[in-house]
Coordinates of C-alpha atoms and ligand atoms in Angstrom, one line a residue:
M15 CA -172.7 -17.0 89.0
I16 CA -171.3 -17.3 85.7
P17 CA -169.4 -20.5 84.6
E18 CA -166.3 -18.3 83.0
A19 CA -164.9 -14.9 84.0
S20 CA -162.6 -12.8 82.1
V21 CA -161.6 -11.3 85.7
V22 CA -162.7 -12.4 89.1
I23 CA -162.3 -9.8 91.9
I24 CA -162.5 -11.5 95.4
G25 CA -163.9 -9.0 97.7
G26 CA -166.9 -6.4 97.3
G27 CA -165.5 -3.5 99.1
I28 CA -164.5 -0.1 97.9
V29 CA -161.6 -1.4 96.1
G30 CA -162.8 -4.6 94.6
T31 CA -165.9 -2.6 93.2
S32 CA -164.0 0.1 92.0
V33 CA -161.5 -2.1 90.2
A34 CA -164.8 -3.9 88.7
F35 CA -166.2 -0.4 87.7
N36 CA -162.9 0.6 86.1
L37 CA -162.4 -2.6 84.1
A38 CA -165.8 -2.5 82.9
K39 CA -165.3 1.2 81.8
L40 CA -162.5 -0.1 79.8
G41 CA -164.7 -2.5 77.9
V42 CA -164.0 -5.6 79.9
N43 CA -166.8 -8.2 79.7
N44 CA -167.8 -11.2 81.8
I45 CA -166.2 -9.9 85.0
S46 CA -167.1 -11.8 88.4
V47 CA -167.0 -9.9 91.9
F48 CA -167.4 -12.3 95.0
E49 CA -168.3 -10.7 98.4
K50 CA -168.6 -13.4 101.3
S51 CA -171.2 -11.1 103.0
Y52 CA -172.9 -7.9 101.8
I53 CA -171.7 -5.1 100.1
S54 CA -169.8 -2.7 102.7
S55 CA -169.8 -5.3 105.5
G56 CA -165.8 -5.0 105.6
S57 CA -163.8 -2.1 106.6
T58 CA -165.4 0.4 104.0
G59 CA -168.8 0.2 105.7
R60 CA -167.0 0.9 109.1
C61 CA -164.7 3.7 107.9
G62 CA -164.5 7.4 108.9
G63 CA -165.0 8.4 105.4
G64 CA -161.8 11.2 105.2
I65 CA -160.2 11.8 101.9
R66 CA -156.8 13.4 102.7
Q67 CA -154.0 14.2 100.3
Q68 CA -151.7 15.6 103.1
W69 CA -149.3 12.4 103.3
T70 CA -145.5 11.9 104.0
S71 CA -145.0 9.6 100.9
R72 CA -145.1 10.8 97.6
M73 CA -147.0 7.8 96.1
N74 CA -149.9 8.3 98.8
V75 CA -149.9 12.1 97.8
R76 CA -150.3 11.2 94.2
L77 CA -152.7 8.6 94.7
A78 CA -154.7 10.7 97.0
M79 CA -154.7 13.7 94.7
R80 CA -155.9 11.6 91.7
S81 CA -158.4 10.2 93.8
V82 CA -160.0 13.8 94.8
K83 CA -160.2 14.6 91.1
L84 CA -162.4 11.4 90.7
F85 CA -164.3 11.9 93.7
R86 CA -165.4 15.2 92.5
Q87 CA -166.8 13.9 89.5
F88 CA -168.2 10.7 91.4
K89 CA -171.7 11.7 91.0
R90 CA -171.6 12.2 87.2
D91 CA -169.2 9.3 86.8
V92 CA -170.6 6.6 88.9
G93 CA -174.1 7.9 89.3
M94 CA -174.9 8.6 93.1
D95 CA -174.4 11.4 95.5
I96 CA -172.0 10.2 98.1
E97 CA -172.1 13.4 100.6
Y98 CA -169.0 14.4 99.1
H99 CA -168.1 17.5 101.0
Q100 CA -164.7 19.5 100.3
G101 CA -164.4 21.0 103.5
G102 CA -160.4 20.5 104.1
Y103 CA -158.3 19.0 106.4
L104 CA -156.3 20.3 109.2
L105 CA -153.5 18.8 110.9
L106 CA -152.4 19.8 114.1
A107 CA -148.6 20.3 115.2
Y108 CA -147.6 20.4 119.0
S109 CA -143.7 21.4 119.1
D110 CA -141.3 22.9 116.9
K111 CA -140.1 19.6 115.8
E112 CA -143.5 18.6 114.3
M113 CA -143.8 22.4 113.0
E114 CA -140.5 21.5 111.0
E115 CA -141.6 17.9 109.9
F116 CA -144.9 19.7 108.6
R117 CA -142.7 22.2 107.1
N118 CA -141.1 19.6 105.1
N119 CA -144.3 17.7 104.2
V120 CA -145.9 21.1 102.9
R121 CA -142.9 21.7 100.7
M122 CA -142.8 18.0 99.1
Q123 CA -146.6 18.3 98.5
R124 CA -146.8 21.5 96.9
E125 CA -144.0 19.7 94.7
E126 CA -146.7 17.4 93.7
G127 CA -148.7 20.3 92.8
L128 CA -151.1 20.2 96.2
D129 CA -152.8 23.4 97.7
V130 CA -151.7 23.0 100.9
E131 CA -149.9 25.8 103.4
L132 CA -148.5 25.7 106.8
L133 CA -150.8 27.7 109.4
T134 CA -149.7 29.6 112.7
K135 CA -152.0 29.0 115.8
E136 CA -153.1 32.4 115.3
Q137 CA -154.5 31.6 111.8
I138 CA -156.2 28.4 112.9
L139 CA -158.1 30.2 116.0
K140 CA -159.2 32.7 112.9
K141 CA -160.6 30.0 111.0
F142 CA -162.0 27.8 113.7
P143 CA -162.5 30.1 117.0
F144 CA -164.6 27.4 118.5
M145 CA -161.3 24.9 119.3
N146 CA -159.2 25.1 122.2
L147 CA -155.8 25.3 120.7
E148 CA -153.7 25.9 124.1
E149 CA -150.8 23.3 123.3
V150 CA -150.9 23.8 119.5
K151 CA -148.1 25.6 117.8
G152 CA -149.6 25.5 114.2
G153 CA -150.9 23.2 111.3
T154 CA -151.1 22.5 108.2
W155 CA -154.4 23.1 105.7
C156 CA -155.3 21.7 102.4
P157 CA -158.7 23.2 101.3
T158 CA -159.6 20.2 99.0
D159 CA -159.2 17.6 101.1
A160 CA -162.7 16.2 102.0
H161 CA -164.9 13.7 103.2
A162 CA -167.9 11.4 101.8
N163 CA -170.0 8.7 103.0
P164 CA -168.0 5.2 102.5
Q165 CA -171.1 3.1 102.6
I166 CA -172.9 5.0 100.2
A167 CA -170.0 5.2 97.9
N168 CA -169.4 1.5 98.0
I169 CA -173.1 0.8 97.3
A170 CA -173.1 3.6 94.4
Y171 CA -170.2 1.4 92.7
A172 CA -172.1 -1.7 93.2
M173 CA -175.1 -0.3 91.6
A174 CA -173.0 1.0 88.6
I175 CA -171.3 -2.3 87.9
K176 CA -174.6 -4.0 88.1
R177 CA -175.8 -1.7 85.4
M178 CA -172.8 -2.3 83.4
G179 CA -173.0 -6.0 83.3
V180 CA -170.8 -7.2 85.8
D181 CA -171.7 -10.5 87.6
L182 CA -171.8 -9.4 91.4
N183 CA -172.3 -12.4 93.8
T184 CA -172.9 -11.4 97.4
H185 CA -172.9 -13.8 100.2
T186 CA -170.4 -15.7 98.2
S187 CA -166.9 -16.9 99.6
V188 CA -163.8 -17.7 97.6
V189 CA -162.4 -20.6 99.2
G190 CA -159.9 -21.8 97.0
I191 CA -158.0 -20.4 93.8
D192 CA -157.1 -23.4 91.3
I193 CA -153.4 -22.9 89.8
Q194 CA -151.6 -25.2 87.2
N195 CA -148.0 -24.6 86.5
G196 CA -148.0 -21.1 87.8
E197 CA -151.3 -20.2 85.8
I198 CA -154.8 -19.5 87.3
V199 CA -157.2 -21.6 85.8
G200 CA -160.3 -21.1 88.3
V201 CA -161.6 -19.9 91.4
Q202 CA -163.9 -22.1 93.9
T203 CA -166.5 -20.7 95.9
D204 CA -169.0 -22.1 98.3
K205 CA -171.5 -21.7 95.6
G206 CA -169.5 -23.1 92.6
Y207 CA -166.4 -23.2 90.4
V208 CA -165.6 -20.5 88.3
K209 CA -163.2 -20.6 84.9
T210 CA -160.7 -17.7 85.0
N211 CA -157.2 -16.8 84.5
V212 CA -157.1 -13.7 86.0
V213 CA -157.7 -12.8 89.7
V214 CA -157.6 -9.8 92.0
N215 CA -157.2 -10.0 95.7
A216 CA -159.5 -6.9 96.8
A217 CA -160.2 -9.0 100.3
G218 CA -159.2 -6.0 102.7
G219 CA -158.6 -7.4 106.1
F220 CA -158.3 -11.1 104.9
S221 CA -155.8 -9.8 102.0
H222 CA -153.0 -12.3 103.8
E223 CA -155.4 -15.1 103.9
V224 CA -156.4 -14.8 100.2
G225 CA -152.7 -14.4 99.2
L226 CA -152.0 -17.8 100.7
M227 CA -154.8 -19.2 98.7
A228 CA -152.5 -18.8 95.7
N229 CA -149.2 -19.4 97.9
V230 CA -148.6 -15.8 97.7
N231 CA -147.3 -14.5 101.0
I232 CA -148.5 -11.0 101.0
P233 CA -147.0 -9.2 104.1
T234 CA -150.2 -7.8 105.7
H235 CA -152.1 -7.9 108.8
S236 CA -155.1 -6.8 110.2
E237 CA -155.6 -4.9 113.5
R238 CA -158.7 -3.5 115.0
H239 CA -159.4 0.3 115.1
Q240 CA -162.4 1.7 116.9
I241 CA -164.7 4.7 116.0
L242 CA -167.9 6.5 117.3
V243 CA -170.8 8.7 116.2
T244 CA -172.2 11.3 118.0
E245 CA -175.9 12.7 118.0
S246 CA -176.4 15.3 115.4
V247 CA -176.3 18.9 115.9
N248 CA -175.8 22.1 113.8
H249 CA -173.2 22.3 111.3
V250 CA -170.1 23.9 112.8
L251 CA -167.0 22.1 111.5
D252 CA -166.6 21.8 107.9
P253 CA -162.5 20.2 107.8
M254 CA -161.7 16.8 109.0
V255 CA -159.2 17.6 111.9
I256 CA -156.4 15.3 112.8
S257 CA -154.0 15.4 116.0
F258 CA -151.2 12.8 115.5
Q259 CA -149.8 13.8 118.9
N260 CA -153.0 13.2 120.8
N261 CA -153.7 10.4 118.5
Y262 CA -157.5 11.5 116.9
Y263 CA -159.3 12.3 113.7
V264 CA -162.8 14.0 113.6
R265 CA -165.4 15.3 111.4
Q266 CA -168.9 16.1 111.1
T267 CA -171.1 14.7 108.8
K268 CA -173.8 16.0 106.4
H269 CA -176.4 15.4 109.0
G270 CA -174.7 16.9 111.9
S271 CA -173.2 13.9 113.7
F272 CA -169.6 13.8 114.7
I273 CA -167.4 10.8 113.6
M274 CA -164.2 10.5 115.6
G275 CA -161.6 7.6 116.0
Q276 CA -158.1 6.8 117.4
S277 CA -155.4 4.2 117.1
D278 CA -155.6 2.1 120.2
K279 CA -152.1 1.9 122.3
N280 CA -152.1 -2.0 121.5
P281 CA -154.5 -2.5 119.0
A282 CA -156.2 -6.1 118.9
Q283 CA -154.7 -8.3 116.0
G284 CA -156.8 -10.2 113.5
N285 CA -160.3 -9.7 112.1
D286 CA -162.2 -10.3 115.4
L287 CA -163.7 -7.0 116.2
G288 CA -165.8 -5.8 118.8
H289 CA -165.1 -2.7 120.6
T290 CA -164.1 -1.2 124.6
V291 CA -165.3 1.0 127.2
E292 CA -161.6 2.1 127.3
F293 CA -161.8 3.6 123.8
L294 CA -164.7 5.9 124.9
E295 CA -163.1 7.0 128.1
E296 CA -160.0 7.8 126.1
M297 CA -161.6 9.7 123.3
A298 CA -164.1 11.8 125.2
P299 CA -161.8 13.8 127.1
K300 CA -159.4 14.7 124.5
M301 CA -162.1 15.7 122.3
I302 CA -164.0 17.8 125.3
H303 CA -160.5 19.6 125.5
D304 CA -159.9 20.5 121.9
F305 CA -163.6 21.4 120.9
P306 CA -165.1 22.5 124.3
F307 CA -168.8 22.9 122.9
M308 CA -168.7 18.7 122.4
K309 CA -169.0 18.5 126.4
H310 CA -172.9 18.4 126.1
L311 CA -173.1 15.8 123.2
H312 CA -174.3 12.4 123.5
I313 CA -172.5 9.4 122.0
V314 CA -175.1 7.2 119.9
R315 CA -172.7 4.5 118.7
Q316 CA -169.4 3.0 118.5
W317 CA -167.6 0.3 116.6
S318 CA -164.8 -0.9 115.1
G319 CA -163.0 -2.4 111.5
A320 CA -159.9 -3.7 110.4
Y321 CA -156.9 -1.8 109.1
N322 CA -155.1 -4.1 106.6
V323 CA -151.6 -2.9 107.6
S324 CA -148.7 -3.3 105.5
P325 CA -144.9 -2.8 106.7
D326 CA -144.9 0.9 105.3
A327 CA -148.3 1.7 105.4
Q328 CA -148.5 2.2 102.0
P329 CA -150.9 0.0 100.0
I330 CA -149.3 -3.0 98.1
I331 CA -150.5 -3.0 94.5
D332 CA -148.9 -5.9 92.2
E333 CA -149.1 -9.0 90.3
A334 CA -147.5 -11.9 92.0
Q335 CA -144.0 -13.3 91.0
N336 CA -144.8 -17.0 91.1
V337 CA -148.4 -16.9 89.9
S338 CA -149.2 -15.3 86.8
R339 CA -152.2 -12.9 86.4
Y340 CA -152.5 -12.9 90.3
I341 CA -153.0 -9.1 90.9
F342 CA -153.4 -7.6 94.6
A343 CA -154.5 -4.3 95.6
V344 CA -154.3 -4.6 99.4
G345 CA -152.7 -3.3 102.8
F346 CA -154.5 0.3 102.8
S347 CA -153.3 0.7 106.6
G348 CA -156.2 3.0 107.3
H349 CA -156.7 5.1 104.2
G350 CA -158.0 2.7 101.3
F351 CA -161.8 4.4 100.8
M352 CA -159.8 7.7 99.8
L353 CA -157.3 5.9 97.6
A354 CA -160.1 3.6 95.8
P355 CA -160.8 5.5 93.0
A356 CA -157.2 5.9 91.6
V357 CA -156.4 2.3 92.5
G358 CA -159.3 1.0 90.8
E359 CA -158.2 2.9 88.0
A360 CA -154.6 1.7 88.0
V361 CA -155.4 -2.1 88.7
A362 CA -157.9 -1.8 85.8
E363 CA -155.3 -0.1 83.6
M364 CA -152.7 -3.0 84.7
I365 CA -155.0 -5.8 83.6
V366 CA -155.8 -4.3 80.2
Y367 CA -152.6 -2.4 79.2
G368 CA -150.2 -4.4 81.5
H369 CA -148.9 -1.4 83.2
S370 CA -150.9 1.7 85.3
K371 CA -151.1 4.4 82.6
T372 CA -152.8 7.3 84.8
T373 CA -151.1 7.0 87.8
D374 CA -147.7 5.6 87.9
I375 CA -147.8 2.9 90.7
S376 CA -144.8 0.7 90.1
N377 CA -143.1 1.5 93.2
L378 CA -146.0 0.2 95.2
G379 CA -144.9 -3.5 94.4
M380 CA -143.9 -6.1 96.9
S381 CA -140.0 -5.8 95.6
R382 CA -140.0 -2.5 97.6
F383 CA -139.5 -4.5 100.8
A384 CA -136.2 -6.0 99.7
N385 CA -134.7 -2.3 100.3
K386 CA -135.1 0.1 103.1
I387 CA -138.7 1.3 103.0
E388 CA -140.3 4.7 103.1
K389 CA -142.7 4.8 105.9
E390 CA -145.7 6.7 105.9
H391 CA -145.9 8.6 109.0
N392 CA -149.3 10.6 108.7
V393 CA -151.5 7.6 109.9
V394 CA -153.8 7.8 112.8
Ligands
FAD21 C1 -162.6 2.8 112.0 C2 -161.9 3.0 110.3 C3 -161.9 3.9 110.1 C4 -161.2 4.4 108.7 N1 -161.3 5.6 108.4 C5 -160.8 6.0 107.1 C6 -160.9 7.4 106.4 O1 -161.3 7.9 107.3 N2 -160.5 7.2 105.2 C7 -160.0 6.0 104.7 O2 -159.6 6.1 103.5 N3 -159.9 5.2 104.9 C8 -160.3 4.6 106.3 N4 -160.0 3.5 106.6 C9 -159.7 2.3 106.1 C10 -160.6 2.1 104.9 O3 -161.8 1.4 105.8 C11 -160.2 0.8 104.1 O4 -158.7 0.8 103.7 C12 -161.0 0.5 103.0 O5 -162.4 0.2 103.2 C13 -160.4 -0.7 102.2 O6 -161.0 -1.3 101.6 P1 -161.3 -2.7 100.8 O7 -162.1 -2.6 99.7 O8 -159.8 -2.8 100.5 O9 -161.6 -3.6 102.1 P2 -163.2 -4.2 102.7 O10 -164.0 -2.7 102.6 O11 -162.5 -4.6 104.0 O12 -163.8 -5.0 101.3 C14 -162.8 -6.3 101.4 C15 -164.0 -7.0 101.3 O13 -163.7 -8.5 100.9 C16 -164.6 -9.3 101.4 N5 -163.8 -10.8 101.5 C17 -162.8 -11.1 102.3 N6 -162.2 -12.5 101.9 C18 -163.1 -13.0 101.1 C19 -163.5 -14.1 100.5 N7 -162.8 -15.0 100.7 N8 -164.4 -14.4 99.6 C20 -165.1 -13.4 99.3 N9 -165.0 -12.2 99.8 C21 -164.2 -12.0 100.9 C22 -164.9 -9.1 102.7 O14 -166.0 -9.5 103.2 C23 -164.8 -7.6 102.5 O15 -166.4 -7.0 102.3 C24 -160.7 3.3 108.1 C25 -160.8 1.9 108.6 C26 -161.5 1.7 110.0 C27 -161.6 0.3 110.1

């Protein structure tokens, strides 16, 4: 641990390590990252690895599109193969109303420059003849959506920042933020004190609690989301498939396992994880219905992680009003892995230049909650 840091980042998940990577790339020295456990112990190591640009809010589309650009060159820039696979995303619609919503989404997404199209049921069956689409009306298809291995991506960033000279401290908890006259002067950890004037809250599921350390009331909360993985079989499914109506997402990994999850009807609140038999009982029949070949697949493991949820299901990226240079990148509401490359870049630019240059994230600040919010709908 260094005694004085130019920037302290709280959280060594994909967001914290991406911020550190981008700061170091911009030439910032003496950056400290504190991770209370091991790298990828938080939501990142528990996530589905989906990288999707098909959102209902323009900001999520923009951030995801920028992230896809960065994911495509991740191996070159960050130095590791993260099993990135641009197999597309298929979103299924079940009613005329949902088709109409999808049509509007596609219009907006195409305005943003995304290569996305509306498919009929017949077109979907032609692409994916092994699916049972009895109740499906159609869907949307974006060939540049992707998926990757989130643990490896987090570790890749961690190894890169170490090479770049970042002071990365695992198994070290931040327990307090020292503020004098509205300015940060240091950070207290369970292993010592670090002087600093700039703090980034990238604490994932603990963003609200870390906000309170600086008397900043960030409107986020955490809820449990469950996920499972099957045994591996021959490759058949290229894209991630999502059904909002039937409440699931599913993809096949590079090694042949299927990873899938849903939102529980009443998700447990907080960071107390654990998992339930009900989750398995709900997931299995709907997957076998839509993908009949899964009938003979064995589930090998289930687990859960926290979604850090904001009021409009879009990230909150801002500097605190009452504490100078206290920056937070939180509330990713179940899609922080895919946004992390662009968010890390934007936050680093905020710190170095005073505003984000590459992607304009000015409307992701706290002030938006004073007005009527535009909620992101495409969340499982
Ligand atoms: C089941 C599931 C499936 C998901 N699927 C997807 C998906 O397909 N695509 C996608 O984009 N996103 C997905 N997500 C969401 C994604 O995992 C998160 O949005 C993303 O990982 C958030 O990254 P983070 O770095 O903010 O948080 P985290 O990875 O949780 O990292 C925060 C870190 O901060 C540390 N920390 C907290 N408090 C302190 C402290 N006081 N001191 C030091 N360290 C501290 C924690 O230990 C943690 O490691 C999924 C999430 C879950 C749970």
